[in-house]
C-alpha positions as CSV (number, residue, x, y, z in Angstrom):
1,V,22.5,-34.1,-33.4
2,E,22.8,-36.9,-35.8
3,E,26.6,-36.4,-35.9
4,V,26.7,-36.4,-32.1
5,L,24.5,-39.5,-31.7
6,G,25.9,-41.3,-34.7
7,V,22.5,-42.8,-35.7
8,G,22.0,-41.0,-39.0
9,A,23.1,-44.0,-41.1
10,V,21.3,-46.7,-39.1
11,K,18.9,-48.7,-41.3
12,K,15.5,-49.8,-40.2
13,D,16.3,-53.5,-40.4
14,E,19.4,-52.9,-38.3
15,V,17.4,-51.2,-35.6
16,A,14.7,-53.9,-35.7
17,G,17.2,-56.7,-35.4
18,S,16.2,-60.3,-35.6
19,G,12.8,-59.8,-33.9
20,G,11.2,-58.6,-37.1
21,K,10.0,-55.4,-35.5
22,K,10.2,-52.2,-37.4
23,G,11.1,-48.8,-36.1
24,G,10.0,-45.4,-37.5
25,Q,11.9,-42.5,-38.9
26,D,10.8,-38.9,-38.6
27,E,11.2,-36.2,-41.2
28,E,14.4,-35.0,-39.4
29,G,16.1,-38.3,-40.1
30,D,16.2,-39.3,-36.4
31,E,15.5,-43.0,-35.7
32,D,12.7,-43.6,-33.2
33,M,14.3,-46.4,-31.2
34,A,11.4,-46.9,-28.9
35,D,8.9,-47.5,-31.7
36,A,10.6,-50.8,-32.5
37,H,8.7,-52.6,-29.7
38,L,5.5,-50.5,-29.8
39,L,3.8,-52.2,-32.8
40,A,3.9,-55.9,-33.7
41,D,2.4,-57.5,-36.8
42,D,0.3,-60.4,-35.6
43,G,-1.7,-60.6,-38.8
44,P,-3.8,-58.5,-41.1
45,G,-5.6,-55.8,-39.2
46,V,-4.4,-56.9,-35.8
47,T,-2.3,-54.4,-33.8
48,N,-1.0,-54.8,-30.2
49,I,-0.3,-51.6,-28.3
50,D,2.5,-51.6,-25.7
51,L,1.4,-49.4,-22.8
52,R,4.9,-49.1,-21.3
53,P,6.1,-45.5,-20.7
54,K,8.2,-44.1,-23.6
55,Y,11.0,-41.7,-23.2
56,M,10.7,-38.7,-25.5
57,T,13.7,-36.5,-26.1
58,P,13.3,-32.7,-25.7
59,M,13.8,-32.5,-29.5
60,E,10.7,-34.6,-30.1
61,V,8.7,-32.6,-27.6
62,E,9.9,-29.3,-29.2
63,A,8.9,-30.6,-32.7
64,M,5.4,-31.4,-31.4
65,M,5.1,-28.0,-29.7
66,K,6.3,-26.3,-32.8
67,E,3.5,-27.9,-34.9
68,L,1.0,-27.1,-32.2
69,W,2.0,-23.4,-32.1
70,A,2.0,-23.3,-35.9
71,K,-1.7,-24.2,-36.0
72,E,-3.0,-22.7,-32.8
73,W,-0.7,-19.8,-32.2
74,H,-3.5,-17.2,-32.0
75,L,-5.3,-19.0,-29.1
76,L,-2.0,-19.9,-27.3
77,S,-0.9,-16.3,-27.4
78,Y,-3.9,-15.5,-25.2
79,V,-3.3,-18.4,-22.9
80,F,0.4,-17.9,-22.2
81,G,0.5,-14.1,-22.5
82,P,2.2,-11.6,-24.8
83,G,5.9,-11.4,-25.5
84,T,6.4,-15.1,-26.1
85,G,7.2,-15.0,-29.8
86,G,9.3,-13.2,-32.3
87,G,13.1,-13.4,-32.7
88,E,15.3,-16.4,-32.0
89,Y,14.1,-16.9,-28.5
90,G,10.9,-14.9,-28.4
91,G,10.1,-11.3,-27.9
92,A,10.3,-11.5,-24.1
93,V,14.1,-11.6,-24.4
94,H,14.3,-8.1,-25.9
95,A,11.8,-6.5,-23.6
96,G,14.4,-5.3,-21.2
97,K,16.6,-3.6,-23.8
98,A,16.7,0.1,-24.0
99,G,14.7,1.5,-26.9
100,Y,12.9,-1.8,-27.5
101,V,9.4,-1.2,-28.9
102,P,7.1,-4.2,-28.6
103,G,5.9,-5.4,-32.0
104,P,2.6,-7.2,-32.8
105,A,3.9,-10.4,-31.3
106,A,4.2,-8.7,-27.9
107,R,0.4,-8.4,-27.8
108,P,-2.1,-11.3,-27.2
109,G,-3.2,-12.6,-30.6
110,G,-0.3,-10.6,-32.2
111,G,1.4,-11.2,-35.5
112,P,2.7,-14.4,-36.9
113,E,6.0,-13.9,-35.0
114,A,4.1,-15.3,-32.0
115,K,4.4,-18.7,-33.6
116,G,7.8,-19.0,-31.9
117,G,6.3,-18.8,-28.5
118,Y,6.8,-22.5,-27.9
119,R,10.5,-21.8,-27.3
120,M,9.8,-20.4,-23.8
121,F,9.3,-24.0,-22.5
122,F,12.8,-25.0,-23.4
123,L,16.0,-24.0,-21.7
124,R,19.1,-23.6,-23.9
125,T,21.2,-21.4,-21.7
126,L,21.4,-21.6,-17.9
127,P,22.0,-18.3,-16.0
128,V,24.4,-18.7,-13.1
129,A,24.5,-16.4,-10.0
130,P,27.9,-14.8,-9.2
131,N,30.1,-16.5,-6.6
132,K,29.2,-13.8,-4.1
133,F,25.8,-15.3,-3.8
134,R,27.1,-18.9,-3.5
135,P,29.5,-18.7,-0.6
136,P,30.9,-21.9,1.1
137,S,29.8,-22.7,4.6
138,K,32.1,-23.6,7.4
139,V,31.3,-26.1,10.1
140,G,34.0,-26.4,12.7
141,E,37.2,-26.7,10.7
142,E,35.7,-28.2,7.6
143,M,34.5,-26.2,4.5
144,F,31.4,-27.3,2.6
145,E,30.3,-26.3,-0.8
146,H,27.2,-24.3,-1.4
147,P,24.2,-26.5,-2.3
148,Q,23.8,-24.7,-5.6
149,N,27.4,-25.5,-6.5
150,V,26.7,-29.2,-6.2
151,N,23.8,-29.0,-8.7
152,L,25.9,-26.8,-11.0
153,G,28.7,-29.2,-10.9
154,K,26.4,-32.0,-11.9
155,I,25.2,-30.0,-14.8
156,L,28.7,-29.3,-16.0
157,T,29.7,-33.0,-15.6
158,A,26.7,-34.1,-17.7
159,C,27.5,-31.5,-20.4
160,L,31.1,-32.6,-20.6
161,D,30.1,-36.2,-20.8
162,M,27.8,-35.5,-23.7
163,A,30.5,-33.4,-25.5
164,N,33.3,-36.0,-25.0
165,D,31.2,-38.9,-26.1
166,G,31.3,-37.9,-29.8
167,P,30.1,-39.8,-32.9
168,V,30.6,-43.6,-33.1
169,K,33.9,-44.4,-34.7
170,L,34.3,-47.6,-36.8
171,P,36.7,-49.9,-35.0
172,E,40.0,-50.6,-36.8
173,T,40.3,-54.1,-38.4
174,A,42.4,-56.2,-36.2
175,A,45.5,-57.8,-37.7
176,G,44.7,-61.3,-39.2
177,T,40.9,-60.8,-39.3
178,T,38.6,-60.6,-42.2
179,P,36.7,-57.3,-42.6
180,G,33.2,-57.5,-41.3
181,T,34.0,-60.2,-38.7
182,G,34.9,-57.7,-35.9
183,P,32.5,-56.2,-33.3
184,D,29.0,-55.6,-34.4
185,L,28.6,-52.0,-35.6
186,A,24.9,-51.9,-34.7
187,A,25.7,-53.0,-31.1
188,L,28.3,-50.3,-30.8
189,R,25.9,-47.7,-32.0
190,A,23.1,-48.9,-29.6
191,A,25.5,-48.8,-26.7
192,H,26.6,-45.3,-27.7
193,L,23.0,-44.2,-27.9
194,G,22.3,-45.6,-24.5
195,R,25.2,-43.7,-23.0
196,M,24.0,-40.4,-24.7
197,V,20.4,-40.9,-23.4
198,G,21.7,-41.6,-19.9
199,N,23.8,-38.5,-19.9
200,W,20.9,-36.5,-21.3
201,L,18.7,-37.8,-18.4
202,K,21.4,-36.9,-15.9
203,L,21.5,-33.4,-17.4
204,Q,17.8,-32.9,-17.2
205,D,17.7,-34.3,-13.6
206,A,20.5,-31.9,-12.5
207,V,18.7,-28.9,-14.0
208,A,15.5,-29.9,-12.3
209,A,17.3,-30.2,-9.0
210,L,18.7,-26.7,-9.4
211,M,15.3,-25.2,-10.1
212,D,13.0,-27.3,-7.9
213,S,14.5,-30.1,-5.8
214,T,11.1,-31.9,-5.6
215,L,11.1,-32.6,-9.4
216,A,14.5,-34.3,-9.3
217,E,14.5,-38.1,-9.2
218,N,18.0,-38.3,-7.8
219,N,19.0,-35.4,-5.6
220,A,21.3,-37.0,-3.1
221,G,23.4,-34.2,-1.5
222,G,22.1,-31.6,-3.9
223,G,20.2,-29.5,-1.2
224,Q,17.3,-27.3,-1.9
225,G,16.5,-25.7,-5.3
226,I,15.8,-22.1,-6.2
227,R,12.1,-22.5,-5.6
228,Q,12.6,-23.9,-2.1
229,A,15.0,-21.0,-1.3
230,L,12.2,-18.5,-2.1
231,E,8.9,-20.0,-0.9
232,K,7.3,-20.7,2.5
233,K,8.3,-19.3,5.8
234,E,11.9,-20.4,5.4
235,G,12.3,-18.6,2.1
236,L,14.2,-15.5,1.4
237,F,11.1,-13.3,1.1
238,R,9.4,-14.1,4.4
239,K,12.6,-15.0,6.5
240,N,15.1,-12.4,5.2
241,M,13.3,-9.6,3.3
242,M,9.9,-9.0,4.8
243,G,10.2,-7.1,8.1
244,K,13.9,-7.7,8.5
245,R,16.6,-5.0,8.6
246,V,14.0,-2.3,8.0
247,N,14.4,1.1,9.7
248,F,11.4,2.8,11.4
249,A,9.5,-0.6,11.8
250,A,8.3,-2.7,14.7
251,R,7.0,-6.2,15.2
252,S,5.3,-7.7,18.1
253,V,2.4,-9.9,19.2
254,I,-1.1,-8.5,18.8
255,S,-3.8,-8.4,21.6
256,P,-7.5,-7.4,21.2
257,D,-8.8,-4.0,22.4
258,P,-12.5,-3.3,21.7
259,Y,-12.2,0.3,23.1
260,I,-9.9,1.7,20.4
261,G,-11.2,2.7,17.1
262,C,-11.4,0.4,14.1
263,G,-8.9,2.7,12.3
264,E,-6.5,2.9,15.3
265,I,-3.6,0.7,16.4
266,G,-2.4,0.6,20.0
267,I,1.4,1.1,20.3
268,P,3.4,0.2,23.4
269,P,5.6,2.9,24.9
270,Y,8.7,0.8,24.1
271,F,8.0,1.3,20.4
272,A,6.9,4.9,20.7
273,K,10.2,6.0,22.2
274,R,12.2,4.3,19.5
275,L,10.2,5.2,16.4
276,C,10.7,8.8,15.2
277,F,9.4,11.0,12.5
278,P,11.4,13.9,10.9
279,E,9.1,17.0,11.3
280,P,10.4,20.3,9.9
281,V,10.1,23.3,12.3
282,T,7.5,25.9,11.3
283,P,6.0,28.9,13.2
284,W,2.9,26.7,13.7
285,N,4.5,23.7,15.4
286,V,7.6,25.3,17.0
287,E,6.2,25.3,20.5
288,R,5.2,21.6,20.3
289,L,8.5,20.6,18.9
290,R,10.4,22.7,21.4
291,A,8.6,20.8,24.2
292,S,9.6,17.5,22.6
293,V,13.2,18.5,22.5
294,L,13.2,19.5,26.1
295,R,11.7,16.1,27.1
296,G,14.7,14.4,25.5
297,P,15.0,10.9,24.1
298,H,14.0,8.9,27.2
299,A,10.5,10.4,27.9
300,L,7.3,9.8,26.0
301,N,6.5,12.5,23.3
302,G,10.2,13.5,23.3
303,A,12.7,13.7,20.5
304,V,15.9,11.8,19.7
305,A,17.8,14.3,17.4
306,V,17.7,17.6,15.7
307,E,19.0,18.3,12.2
308,D,20.2,21.8,11.6
309,E,19.9,23.9,8.4
310,Y,23.3,22.6,7.2
311,G,22.3,18.9,7.4
312,R,24.2,18.1,10.5
313,L,22.4,15.7,12.9
314,V,22.8,16.4,16.6
315,S,21.8,13.5,18.9
316,L,20.0,14.7,22.1
317,A,21.3,11.7,24.1
318,T,24.8,13.0,24.0
319,L,24.0,16.6,25.1
320,D,23.7,18.0,28.7
321,R,20.7,19.8,29.9
322,T,22.1,23.3,29.2
323,R,22.9,22.5,25.5
324,V,19.5,20.9,25.0
325,E,17.7,24.0,26.3
326,G,19.8,26.2,24.1
327,L,19.1,24.0,21.1
328,A,15.3,24.2,21.9
329,K,15.4,28.0,22.0
330,T,17.0,28.3,18.6
331,L,14.7,25.9,16.6
332,L,13.2,28.7,14.6
333,A,16.3,31.0,14.5
334,N,18.2,31.6,11.2
335,S,15.4,30.2,9.1
336,T,15.4,33.4,7.0
337,D,18.1,35.9,6.2
338,A,16.8,39.3,5.2
339,K,19.1,42.2,4.3
340,T,18.6,45.7,3.1
341,T,21.2,46.8,0.5
342,G,22.8,50.2,0.4
343,A,21.4,51.0,-3.0
344,G,18.0,50.3,-1.6
345,K,18.6,52.8,1.2
346,A,19.8,55.5,-1.2
347,G,16.9,54.9,-3.5
348,G,14.5,55.2,-0.6
349,A,16.0,58.5,0.5
350,A,15.6,59.9,-2.9
351,G,12.2,58.6,-3.5
352,G,10.5,59.7,-0.4
353,G,12.0,57.8,2.5
354,A,10.5,54.3,1.6
355,H,13.2,51.7,2.1
356,K,13.5,48.9,-0.5
357,Q,14.1,45.6,1.1
358,E,15.3,42.5,-0.7
359,L,13.3,39.3,-0.6
360,P,14.3,37.2,2.4
361,K,16.9,34.6,1.6
362,L,15.3,31.3,2.7
363,R,17.3,28.6,4.4
364,P,16.2,25.1,5.1
365,N,14.3,24.7,8.3
366,K,15.6,22.6,11.2
367,I,14.1,19.2,11.5
368,V,13.2,17.6,14.8
369,Y,13.2,13.8,14.9
370,R,10.4,13.5,17.4
371,H,8.9,10.4,19.0
372,L,5.8,8.6,17.7
373,Q,2.7,10.4,18.9
374,D,-1.0,9.8,19.0
375,G,-2.5,10.4,15.6
376,D,0.6,9.5,13.6
377,L,0.1,7.1,10.7
378,M,1.3,3.5,10.9
379,L,1.3,1.0,8.1
380,T,0.2,-2.4,9.4
381,N,0.9,-5.7,7.7
382,R,0.4,-9.3,8.7
383,Q,2.0,-12.1,6.7
384,P,1.1,-13.7,4.4
385,T,-0.2,-10.7,2.5
386,L,-2.8,-12.5,0.3
387,H,-4.8,-9.5,-0.9
388,K,-4.6,-5.7,-1.2
389,P,-6.1,-5.0,2.3
390,G,-3.3,-7.1,3.8
391,L,-1.4,-3.8,4.1
392,M,-3.5,-1.0,5.8
393,A,-2.8,2.2,7.5
394,H,-4.0,3.0,11.1
395,R,-3.7,6.0,13.4
396,A,-1.4,5.3,16.3
397,R,-2.5,5.5,19.9
398,V,0.3,5.2,22.5
399,L,-1.1,3.0,25.3
400,K,0.9,3.4,28.6
401,G,1.7,0.2,30.4
402,E,1.2,-2.1,27.4
403,K,3.7,-4.5,26.1
404,T,1.9,-5.8,23.0
405,I,0.3,-4.2,19.9
406,R,-3.4,-3.7,20.5
407,M,-5.8,-4.1,17.5
408,H,-9.6,-3.9,17.1
409,Y,-11.7,-7.0,16.4
410,A,-13.0,-5.5,13.1
411,N,-9.6,-5.9,11.4
412,C,-9.3,-9.7,12.2
413,S,-11.0,-10.8,8.9
414,T,-8.9,-8.4,6.8
415,F,-5.6,-9.7,8.3
416,N,-6.9,-13.3,8.8
417,A,-5.7,-12.9,12.3
418,D,-6.6,-14.2,15.7
419,F,-5.1,-13.6,19.1
420,D,-3.4,-16.9,19.8
421,G,0.1,-15.5,19.3
422,D,-0.1,-13.9,15.9
423,E,2.4,-11.1,15.2
424,I,2.1,-8.0,13.1
425,N,4.5,-5.6,11.4
426,L,4.3,-1.8,11.8
427,H,6.0,0.7,9.5
428,L,6.2,4.5,10.2
429,P,6.2,6.6,6.9
430,Q,8.9,9.2,6.9
431,D,7.5,11.9,4.7
432,Q,4.3,13.9,4.4
433,L,3.4,12.4,1.1
434,G,3.3,8.9,2.5
435,R,1.3,10.1,5.5
436,A,-1.2,11.7,3.1
437,E,-1.7,8.5,1.2
438,G,-2.1,6.6,4.5
439,Y,-4.7,9.0,5.9
440,T,-6.8,8.7,2.7
441,I,-6.6,5.8,0.3
442,V,-4.7,3.2,2.4
443,H,-6.5,3.9,5.7
444,A,-8.2,0.9,7.3
445,D,-11.7,2.5,7.1
446,Q,-11.3,2.7,3.3
447,Q,-10.8,-1.1,3.1
448,F,-14.4,-2.0,4.1
449,I,-15.1,-4.1,1.0
450,V,-13.0,-6.6,-0.8
451,P,-11.7,-5.5,-4.2
452,T,-12.4,-8.9,-5.8
453,D,-16.2,-9.1,-5.4
454,G,-17.3,-6.0,-3.4
455,K,-18.4,-7.9,-0.3
456,P,-17.8,-6.3,3.1
457,I,-14.9,-7.8,5.0
458,R,-15.1,-5.8,8.2
459,G,-17.6,-6.5,11.0
460,L,-18.1,-7.3,14.7
461,I,-18.3,-10.9,15.9
462,Q,-19.1,-13.1,18.9
463,D,-19.5,-11.0,22.1
464,H,-20.7,-8.0,20.2
465,V,-23.4,-10.0,18.3
466,V,-24.6,-11.5,21.6
467,A,-24.8,-8.0,23.2
468,G,-26.6,-6.6,20.2
469,V,-29.3,-9.2,20.4
470,L,-29.8,-8.8,24.1
471,L,-29.9,-5.0,23.9
472,C,-32.5,-4.9,21.1
473,C,-35.0,-7.5,22.5
474,R,-38.5,-6.2,23.0
475,D,-38.3,-6.8,26.8
476,T,-35.1,-4.7,27.2
477,W,-35.9,-1.5,29.0
478,L,-33.5,1.1,30.3
479,S,-33.7,3.9,32.9
480,R,-32.7,7.4,32.0
481,D,-29.3,7.0,33.6
482,Q,-28.7,3.7,31.8
483,Y,-29.8,5.1,28.4
484,T,-27.7,8.2,28.6
485,Q,-24.7,6.4,29.8
486,L,-24.8,3.9,26.9
487,V,-25.3,6.7,24.4
488,Y,-22.3,8.5,25.9
489,L,-20.1,5.5,25.8
490,A,-20.9,4.9,22.1
491,C,-20.7,8.5,20.9
492,A,-17.8,9.9,22.9
493,E,-14.9,8.8,20.8
494,W,-12.0,8.2,23.1
495,R,-9.3,10.0,21.1
496,A,-6.3,11.7,22.5
497,R,-4.9,14.9,21.3
498,G,-3.6,14.8,17.7
499,A,-5.9,12.0,16.7
500,G,-8.8,14.0,15.4
501,G,-10.3,15.6,18.5
502,G,-13.9,15.3,19.5
503,D,-17.1,17.0,18.4
504,R,-18.6,19.9,20.3
505,E,-22.2,18.9,19.4
506,G,-23.5,16.1,21.4
507,P,-26.1,13.4,20.4
508,V,-29.8,14.1,20.3
509,L,-31.6,12.0,22.9
510,E,-34.9,10.4,22.0
511,P,-38.1,10.7,24.1
512,P,-38.9,7.7,26.3
513,A,-40.9,4.9,24.8
514,M,-42.8,4.2,28.1
515,L,-44.2,6.9,30.3
516,K,-46.3,4.9,32.9
517,P,-45.8,3.5,35.4
518,R,-42.2,4.4,34.9
519,T,-40.3,6.5,32.3
520,L,-38.2,3.9,30.4
521,W,-36.4,3.8,27.1
522,A,-36.3,0.7,24.8
523,G,-32.9,-0.9,24.1
524,R,-33.1,-0.3,20.4
525,Q,-33.5,3.5,21.0
526,V,-29.8,3.5,22.0
527,V,-29.0,2.2,18.5
528,S,-31.2,4.8,16.9
529,S,-29.5,7.6,18.9
530,V,-26.0,6.3,17.9
531,L,-26.9,6.0,14.2
532,T,-28.5,9.5,14.2
533,Y,-25.4,11.0,15.8
534,Y,-23.0,9.6,13.2
535,T,-25.2,10.5,10.3
536,R,-26.3,13.9,11.5
537,G,-26.6,16.5,8.7
538,L,-27.3,13.8,6.2
539,P,-30.5,12.3,4.8
540,P,-32.0,9.8,7.3
541,L,-31.8,6.1,6.7
542,T,-34.7,3.9,5.7
543,F,-33.7,0.3,5.5
544,E,-35.0,-3.2,6.0
545,V,-33.1,-6.5,6.2
546,G,-33.8,-10.0,7.5
547,G,-32.2,-11.3,10.6
548,K,-30.3,-14.4,11.6
549,V,-32.6,-15.5,14.4
550,P,-35.6,-17.5,13.0
551,A,-39.1,-16.0,13.3
552,D,-40.5,-18.8,15.4
553,Y,-38.0,-18.1,18.1
554,W,-39.7,-14.8,18.8
555,G,-43.2,-16.0,18.9
556,R,-46.2,-14.0,17.6
557,T,-44.5,-10.6,18.0
558,G,-42.0,-11.3,15.3
559,E,-38.6,-9.6,15.5
560,H,-36.8,-11.4,12.7
561,H,-36.7,-8.3,10.4
562,M,-34.6,-5.3,11.1
563,L,-36.5,-2.1,10.0
564,F,-35.2,1.5,10.1
565,H,-37.6,4.3,9.1
566,K,-36.1,7.7,8.6
567,G,-33.3,7.0,11.0
568,Y,-35.4,5.4,13.7
569,F,-35.0,1.8,14.7
570,V,-38.6,0.4,14.5
571,S,-38.2,-3.3,14.9
572,G,-35.7,-6.1,14.8
573,T,-32.4,-6.9,16.5
574,V,-28.7,-6.1,15.7
575,D,-27.6,-9.7,15.1
576,K,-24.9,-11.1,12.8
577,A,-26.8,-10.1,9.7
578,A,-26.5,-6.4,10.6
579,F,-22.7,-6.6,10.2
580,G,-22.6,-8.9,7.1
581,K,-23.4,-8.5,3.5
582,F,-26.2,-6.1,2.8
583,G,-26.6,-5.5,6.5
584,L,-26.9,-2.3,8.5
585,V,-23.2,-1.3,8.4
586,H,-23.0,-2.2,4.7
587,A,-26.0,0.1,4.0
588,V,-24.3,2.9,6.0
589,Q,-21.1,2.4,3.9
590,E,-23.1,2.5,0.7
591,L,-25.0,5.7,1.6
592,Y,-22.6,7.7,3.8
593,G,-19.1,6.4,2.9
594,N,-16.3,4.3,4.4
595,T,-15.4,6.8,7.1
596,A,-19.0,6.8,8.5
597,A,-19.1,3.0,8.5
598,G,-15.8,2.8,10.3
599,R,-16.9,5.2,13.0
600,L,-20.2,3.3,13.4
601,L,-18.4,0.0,13.9
602,S,-16.2,1.6,16.5
603,A,-19.2,3.0,18.3
604,F,-21.1,-0.3,18.2
605,S,-18.0,-2.0,19.6
606,R,-17.9,0.3,22.6
607,L,-21.7,0.2,23.1
608,F,-22.0,-3.6,23.0
609,T,-18.9,-4.2,25.1
610,A,-20.2,-1.9,27.8
611,Y,-23.7,-3.4,27.8
612,L,-22.4,-7.0,28.0
613,Q,-20.4,-6.0,31.0
614,W,-23.6,-4.7,32.6
615,H,-25.9,-7.5,31.6
616,G,-23.5,-10.4,31.9
617,F,-23.3,-13.5,29.7
618,T,-21.9,-16.9,30.5
619,C,-21.4,-20.0,28.3
620,G,-20.2,-23.0,30.3
621,F,-20.0,-26.7,29.8
622,D,-23.5,-27.2,31.2
623,D,-24.8,-25.3,28.2
624,L,-23.4,-28.0,25.9
625,L,-25.2,-30.9,27.5
626,L,-28.5,-32.3,26.3
627,V,-31.4,-32.0,28.6
628,A,-33.2,-35.2,29.7
629,A,-36.0,-34.8,27.2
630,A,-33.6,-34.5,24.3
631,E,-31.6,-37.5,25.5
């Protein structure tokens, strides 16, 4: 560096000049030009500090970082992670090589090789993407360079300027002049140093513009950096990669539907007829798949193609009705090839007439690419995916006449979604292994709590909370017809064929709470019947939690505590606290599992929606005005 800059032979008094200020010299021999005006001698013990910003070269910063790592390498290896030390450029460089075994430096607090971890902050070689990924753009008849090429060109220009501006050469003595009376050597070296520092700053600015355009001080015409090309909605991940050019996927606006299950997703017929699943033909599903083939590609629950045992794909859209019927009849044909050899026949005749038959020669089954059906598994995702439950699995339910994707309210918190135009992505897994993972570990009912702190993230809001409070008030009484109808709406899961079916055993009805003058049931008895139905065969629930409504709002009776005793709802209301942390649904999840909590949420959603339609609830502008006394 001294040879390039030409400052190795500069004396202190030459740098200080006539002002009497002294510059410093580090142990490398580099002159610290900026220190010449930092300190001034105004007398014994008097020092004035110049607070103007000082430019530090990367070599100075690297020297300081090297000393810091030499003393605090053990702590810094934990702060900045493993693999930052060892070798010429740190152990992380070799991590991708075949046969590389990480040494002690590749572990936090590793060996002394980790002292070289400071090198990760300094860039010595700049990787350049191939020309294929930096194509020129054409606007009209003019060609424009790729924005990255502009920044790369600035980097090359700055490097060439630094290389061409070599060490300071002594000027030749002009004819007729006395040696020493020519141009001032110190001035030449100072000018040369200024040019080198300027080129160095240009190089750093160009590299910063290539990486992150917001860090560059002068980025006129340089375009966006690599960071800007990746982040935000206009970046490569969200604009080009996520949900784009993906087979067996769909994307549309979401709408609320309180009558589907929390673990279900409503699919429009437009998507159901275009998303297909390859299902192998077996003796157990041949009749169902044969019916799908006969329906064809243009009817719901149909099929789009059939793959034969030789791997040939036959599209049903190009076949006439006769060929489609013939193909449907031969779905299970030629799946096995059993032959009886002549030796087997002879041996059988000699041994008592028993024929020996070879094992059947198995052939691959035919595969029917059927339409999406009720009960199929769909992976749902809403961007941005900020946590693990941002990708969940739902059972599909094809809703006729719909144009948008229908989703339950309980999933809004998980996806951070509302219904003001939000869109959601759907992906249909194409193998049984992916479906098995979706039905178990990835299913929406299994994402009841957040992995970070264990708090529940699913629950019912707004209208359901209002209906829960109204239904569970002490003065809410129901006739037998009303009571049985509400229990039926909550416990009869509205699932179509293929989505799990229903239960043969119905709910157990409770005896009336009032006999005279009329036979009536309390509103909270509906909640008891629903909870008993979904936890039948299990130990009953005894549970108590405080409510959201203050105690003085209820008067002397006191309904601010929810109390369950052996499965019976004794007192309290189903308010917002019942769906939150340590509430009723959280207790069911802790005691009976995620599936029971998901089914209970779906039941409460149907129950409270139906009751609110019966009872009625309005909230208008008059409810927001202060009464005369309050004014």
